Amino acid sequence: MTSIYDIPSPFFGEKIKLRAVEMSDLSDIMKHWNSYETRVSLGKYVPSSSKEREDWIKKVNEQASKGESFTFAIVHKESEEFLGTVALKRINMINRGASLSVSIHNPENQNKGYGTDATRCILKIGFNIFNLHRIELHVYEFTANAVHVYEKLGFKKVGVRREASYIIGKYRNDLVMDILEEEFDEIYG
Ligand SMILES: CC(C)(COP(=O)(O)OP(=O)(O)OC[C@H]1O[C@@H](n2cnc3c(N)ncnc32)[C@H](O)[C@@H]1OP(=O)(O)O)[C@@H](O)C(=O)NCCC(=O)NCCS
């Protein structure tokens, strides 16, 4: 019989691991959260104060206590450097659905494989721990690297919210993407 200790933890990826977000992460969050590229890609139009981010940490921990949403810190597996966050939000236990979001805060840490790794982990957490049936996300069409990551991991484009977002002088499309439990099982076994 397989022991639980033989089952790899979904909280560990190849390069990163996921853990709870702590108030002590605030200074790391403030280092890069307001980076223009990251913020705009996440629809945060204006920079956040440290008070606003402190309230956010409190809020995500309250939501986790209630089982509504789970937000995890993404940290480097060896150095434990804080890289960003990944979340399953709006968990609905009737539909067994949730919304996913992910961000690697420092633009210099983007395109190094961390986002793919963290998103793969949160999919395993969603389907294998929370027993979800469907995970969806919304992504700006112009964030081509993000769309590529999600497609690579098995998400399908299921809709376009045409010109739904006014960002830096122009109306832009949002994509709705999702992945179903059976599709996850087919890819990840
Ligand atoms: C989107 C995000 C989470 C992706 O994480 P990441 O660590 O940067 O991405 P990875 O390094 O894992 O993968 C990037 C992939 O995009 C590809 N890529 C890079 N630029 C690209 C472009 N212009 N068009 C298409 N693909 C591109 C890379 O080649 C890589 O794919 P590969 O592994 O198949 O070669 C991260 O960049 C981020 O946080 N961006 C800012 C916030 C954001 O956009 N969040 C998503 C909101 S829905």
Tab-separated table of C-alpha atoms and ligand atoms in Angstrom:
chain	number	residue	atom	x	y	z
A	1	MET	CA	0.000	0.000	0.000
A	2	THR	CA	1.288	3.510	-0.863
A	3	SER	CA	2.178	5.574	2.178
A	4	ILE	CA	1.069	9.230	2.276
A	5	TYR	CA	4.775	10.060	2.555
A	6	ASP	CA	5.313	8.626	-0.958
A	7	ILE	CA	2.836	11.095	-2.498
A	8	PRO	CA	4.631	14.278	-3.652
A	9	SER	CA	3.314	17.440	-1.968
A	10	PRO	CA	1.377	19.659	-4.395
A	11	PHE	CA	2.819	22.625	-2.471
A	12	PHE	CA	6.269	21.862	-3.913
A	13	GLY	CA	7.105	22.554	-7.560
A	14	GLU	CA	10.399	22.124	-9.390
A	15	LYS	CA	11.721	25.587	-8.521
A	16	ILE	CA	9.228	26.993	-6.007
A	17	LYS	CA	7.168	26.098	-3.007
A	18	LEU	CA	3.907	27.549	-1.736
A	19	ARG	CA	3.215	28.593	1.832
A	20	ALA	CA	0.781	30.859	3.701
A	21	VAL	CA	1.075	34.626	3.239
A	22	GLU	CA	2.444	36.202	6.439
A	23	MET	CA	2.384	39.800	7.664
A	24	SER	CA	6.203	39.557	7.616
A	25	ASP	CA	5.946	39.325	3.773
A	26	LEU	CA	4.742	42.939	3.629
A	27	SER	CA	8.186	44.482	3.053
A	28	ASP	CA	8.932	41.989	0.249
A	29	ILE	CA	5.533	42.669	-1.314
A	30	MET	CA	6.176	46.437	-1.238
A	31	LYS	CA	9.550	45.993	-3.033
A	32	HIS	CA	8.008	45.040	-6.374
A	33	TRP	CA	4.193	45.030	-6.123
A	34	ASN	CA	4.031	48.544	-7.540
A	35	SER	CA	6.248	47.685	-10.534
A	36	TYR	CA	4.418	49.234	-13.458
A	37	GLU	CA	4.462	46.107	-15.692
A	38	THR	CA	3.188	43.801	-12.942
A	39	ARG	CA	0.551	46.190	-11.624
A	40	VAL	CA	-0.913	47.037	-15.027
A	41	SER	CA	-1.035	43.348	-16.024
A	42	LEU	CA	-3.145	42.755	-12.911
A	43	GLY	CA	-5.514	45.674	-13.515
A	44	LYS	CA	-4.201	47.717	-10.579
A	45	TYR	CA	-4.385	51.191	-12.042
A	46	VAL	CA	-2.749	53.101	-9.207
A	47	PRO	CA	0.117	52.176	-6.846
A	48	SER	CA	-0.795	50.634	-3.490
A	49	SER	CA	0.332	51.970	-0.114
A	50	SER	CA	1.834	49.616	2.462
A	51	LYS	CA	-1.353	50.094	4.544
A	52	GLU	CA	-3.451	48.893	1.604
A	53	ARG	CA	-1.241	45.795	1.175
A	54	GLU	CA	-1.285	45.169	4.942
A	55	ASP	CA	-5.111	45.169	4.835
A	56	TRP	CA	-4.909	42.812	1.852
A	57	ILE	CA	-2.786	40.314	3.834
A	58	LYS	CA	-5.336	40.439	6.668
A	59	LYS	CA	-8.186	39.956	4.188
A	60	VAL	CA	-6.664	36.922	2.423
A	61	ASN	CA	-5.977	35.251	5.763
A	62	GLU	CA	-9.579	35.884	6.894
A	63	GLN	CA	-10.892	34.480	3.606
A	64	ALA	CA	-8.704	31.391	4.059
A	65	SER	CA	-10.078	30.871	7.594
A	66	LYS	CA	-13.609	30.929	6.165
A	67	GLY	CA	-12.665	28.606	3.274
A	68	GLU	CA	-13.744	31.223	0.692
A	69	SER	CA	-10.387	31.797	-1.033
A	70	PHE	CA	-6.836	30.579	-0.529
A	71	THR	CA	-3.856	32.774	-1.385
A	72	PHE	CA	-0.340	31.380	-1.085
A	73	ALA	CA	3.077	33.007	-1.157
A	74	ILE	CA	5.323	31.691	-3.933
A	75	VAL	CA	8.873	31.367	-2.602
A	76	HIS	CA	12.039	30.051	-4.189
A	77	LYS	CA	12.539	26.423	-3.141
A	78	GLU	CA	16.151	26.835	-2.036
A	79	SER	CA	16.669	30.515	-1.199
A	80	GLU	CA	13.083	31.071	0.114
A	81	GLU	CA	13.088	34.423	-1.753
A	82	PHE	CA	9.538	35.803	-1.906
A	83	LEU	CA	8.512	35.733	-5.594
A	84	GLY	CA	4.791	36.505	-5.642
A	85	THR	CA	1.408	34.991	-4.902
A	86	VAL	CA	-1.019	32.496	-6.382
A	87	ALA	CA	-4.636	32.061	-5.360
A	88	LEU	CA	-7.816	30.094	-5.708
A	89	LYS	CA	-10.582	32.605	-5.132
A	90	ARG	CA	-14.366	32.523	-4.896
A	91	ILE	CA	-14.432	28.811	-4.078
A	92	ASN	CA	-17.957	27.515	-4.622
A	93	MET	CA	-18.558	24.115	-3.054
A	94	ILE	CA	-21.889	23.545	-4.840
A	95	ASN	CA	-20.501	24.035	-8.352
A	96	ARG	CA	-17.048	22.939	-7.138
A	97	GLY	CA	-15.541	25.890	-9.004
A	98	ALA	CA	-12.928	28.567	-8.277
A	99	SER	CA	-11.042	31.418	-9.953
A	100	LEU	CA	-7.275	31.346	-10.238
A	101	SER	CA	-4.841	34.250	-10.164
A	102	VAL	CA	-1.059	34.343	-10.111
A	103	SER	CA	1.618	37.014	-10.068
A	104	ILE	CA	5.398	37.052	-10.024
A	105	HIS	CA	6.030	40.517	-8.647
A	106	ASN	CA	9.539	41.460	-9.771
A	107	PRO	CA	9.651	41.804	-13.589
A	108	GLU	CA	13.256	40.509	-13.386
A	109	ASN	CA	11.906	37.239	-11.982
A	110	GLN	CA	9.341	36.830	-14.765
A	111	ASN	CA	9.911	34.393	-17.650
A	112	LYS	CA	12.132	32.170	-15.483
A	113	GLY	CA	9.595	29.364	-15.079
A	114	TYR	CA	8.300	30.355	-11.618
A	115	GLY	CA	4.772	31.286	-12.766
A	116	THR	CA	4.333	28.009	-14.677
A	117	ASP	CA	5.570	26.046	-11.681
A	118	ALA	CA	3.297	27.882	-9.205
A	119	THR	CA	0.233	27.600	-11.454
A	120	ARG	CA	0.821	23.857	-11.878
A	121	CYS	CA	0.986	23.535	-8.062
A	122	ILE	CA	-2.244	25.463	-7.501
A	123	LEU	CA	-4.022	23.303	-10.111
A	124	LYS	CA	-2.939	20.196	-8.182
A	125	ILE	CA	-4.115	21.801	-4.933
A	126	GLY	CA	-7.445	22.775	-6.528
A	127	PHE	CA	-8.243	19.416	-8.065
A	128	ASN	CA	-6.531	16.995	-5.670
A	129	ILE	CA	-6.985	18.740	-2.307
A	130	PHE	CA	-10.121	20.870	-2.721
A	131	ASN	CA	-11.736	18.340	-5.092
A	132	LEU	CA	-12.780	21.081	-7.534
A	133	HIS	CA	-14.508	20.353	-10.829
A	134	ARG	CA	-13.595	23.522	-12.735
A	135	ILE	CA	-11.042	26.312	-12.372
A	136	GLU	CA	-11.331	29.501	-14.400
A	137	LEU	CA	-9.357	32.668	-14.855
A	138	HIS	CA	-9.596	36.006	-16.590
A	139	VAL	CA	-6.539	37.348	-18.379
A	140	TYR	CA	-5.876	40.371	-20.543
A	141	GLU	CA	-5.314	39.283	-24.126
A	142	PHE	CA	-2.259	41.570	-24.305
A	143	THR	CA	-0.384	39.623	-21.586
A	144	ALA	CA	0.807	37.091	-24.159
A	145	ASN	CA	3.204	35.301	-21.785
A	146	ALA	CA	0.400	34.699	-19.275
A	147	VAL	CA	-1.953	33.340	-21.971
A	148	HIS	CA	0.861	31.071	-23.210
A	149	VAL	CA	1.481	29.723	-19.672
A	150	TYR	CA	-2.197	28.943	-19.107
A	151	GLU	CA	-2.595	27.202	-22.492
A	152	LYS	CA	0.592	25.211	-21.861
A	153	LEU	CA	-0.864	23.989	-18.545
A	154	GLY	CA	-4.155	22.858	-20.128
A	155	PHE	CA	-6.489	25.859	-19.870
A	156	LYS	CA	-8.790	26.467	-22.842
A	157	LYS	CA	-9.949	29.838	-24.132
A	158	VAL	CA	-13.713	29.769	-23.636
A	159	GLY	CA	-14.644	33.379	-24.181
A	160	VAL	CA	-13.595	36.874	-25.079
A	161	ARG	CA	-14.942	39.839	-23.156
A	162	ARG	CA	-14.506	42.291	-26.017
A	163	GLU	CA	-13.019	45.682	-25.102
A	164	ALA	CA	-14.040	45.033	-21.480
A	165	SER	CA	-11.071	46.812	-19.923
A	166	TYR	CA	-9.871	50.361	-20.473
A	167	ILE	CA	-6.121	50.234	-19.878
A	168	ILE	CA	-3.593	52.946	-20.705
A	169	GLY	CA	-5.645	54.804	-23.253
A	170	LYS	CA	-7.320	51.890	-25.007
A	171	TYR	CA	-10.181	49.391	-24.593
A	172	ARG	CA	-8.705	45.895	-24.502
A	173	ASN	CA	-10.064	42.350	-24.612
A	174	ASP	CA	-10.174	40.024	-21.600
A	175	LEU	CA	-10.044	36.282	-22.183
A	176	VAL	CA	-11.951	33.802	-20.060
A	177	MET	CA	-10.073	30.503	-19.774
A	178	ASP	CA	-10.922	27.357	-17.869
A	179	ILE	CA	-9.885	23.788	-17.181
A	180	LEU	CA	-12.139	20.930	-16.092
A	181	GLU	CA	-11.329	18.134	-13.662
A	182	GLU	CA	-11.341	15.472	-16.420
A	183	GLU	CA	-8.932	17.541	-18.538
A	184	PHE	CA	-6.639	17.991	-15.538
A	185	ASP	CA	-6.715	14.216	-14.860
A	186	GLU	CA	-5.875	13.482	-18.502
A	187	ILE	CA	-2.817	15.762	-18.420
A	188	TYR	CA	-1.571	15.247	-14.857
A	189	GLY	CA	-2.732	11.677	-14.228
B	1	LIG	C1	2.063	35.890	-16.084
B	1	LIG	C2	3.096	35.364	-15.112
B	1	LIG	C3	2.399	34.826	-13.866
B	1	LIG	C4	3.846	34.199	-15.780
B	1	LIG	O1	4.829	33.723	-14.901
B	1	LIG	P1	6.368	33.678	-15.387
B	1	LIG	O2	7.168	33.077	-14.317
B	1	LIG	O3	6.769	35.028	-15.845
B	1	LIG	O4	6.246	32.707	-16.654
B	1	LIG	P2	7.123	31.428	-17.030
B	1	LIG	O5	8.559	31.793	-17.031
B	1	LIG	O6	6.714	30.285	-16.189
B	1	LIG	O7	6.606	31.151	-18.508
B	1	LIG	C5	6.589	32.190	-19.468
B	1	LIG	C6	6.271	31.578	-20.808
B	1	LIG	O8	5.815	32.605	-21.688
B	1	LIG	C7	6.601	32.594	-22.860
B	1	LIG	N1	6.612	33.957	-23.370
B	1	LIG	C8	7.360	34.991	-22.988
B	1	LIG	N2	7.021	36.088	-23.689
B	1	LIG	C9	6.020	35.707	-24.537
B	1	LIG	C10	5.256	36.388	-25.515
B	1	LIG	N3	5.430	37.681	-25.775
B	1	LIG	N4	4.317	35.679	-26.198
B	1	LIG	C11	4.099	34.367	-25.932
B	1	LIG	N5	4.815	33.666	-25.003
B	1	LIG	C12	5.752	34.347	-24.331
B	1	LIG	C13	7.946	32.068	-22.399
B	1	LIG	O9	8.708	31.565	-23.493
B	1	LIG	C14	7.499	30.959	-21.443
B	1	LIG	O10	7.028	29.844	-22.154
B	1	LIG	P3	7.861	28.455	-22.290
B	1	LIG	O11	8.116	28.002	-20.872
B	1	LIG	O12	6.940	27.551	-23.031
B	1	LIG	O13	9.116	28.815	-23.020
B	1	LIG	C15	4.117	36.469	-14.712
B	1	LIG	O14	4.858	36.889	-15.826
B	1	LIG	C16	3.462	37.672	-14.065
B	1	LIG	O15	3.178	37.646	-12.882
B	1	LIG	N6	3.210	38.739	-14.865
B	1	LIG	C17	2.620	39.940	-14.329
B	1	LIG	C18	1.223	39.722	-13.755
B	1	LIG	C19	0.331	38.923	-14.702
B	1	LIG	O16	0.266	39.156	-15.907
B	1	LIG	N7	-0.392	37.961	-14.099
B	1	LIG	C20	-1.346	37.168	-14.796
B	1	LIG	C21	-2.672	37.751	-14.577
B	1	LIG	S1	-3.944	36.720	-15.243
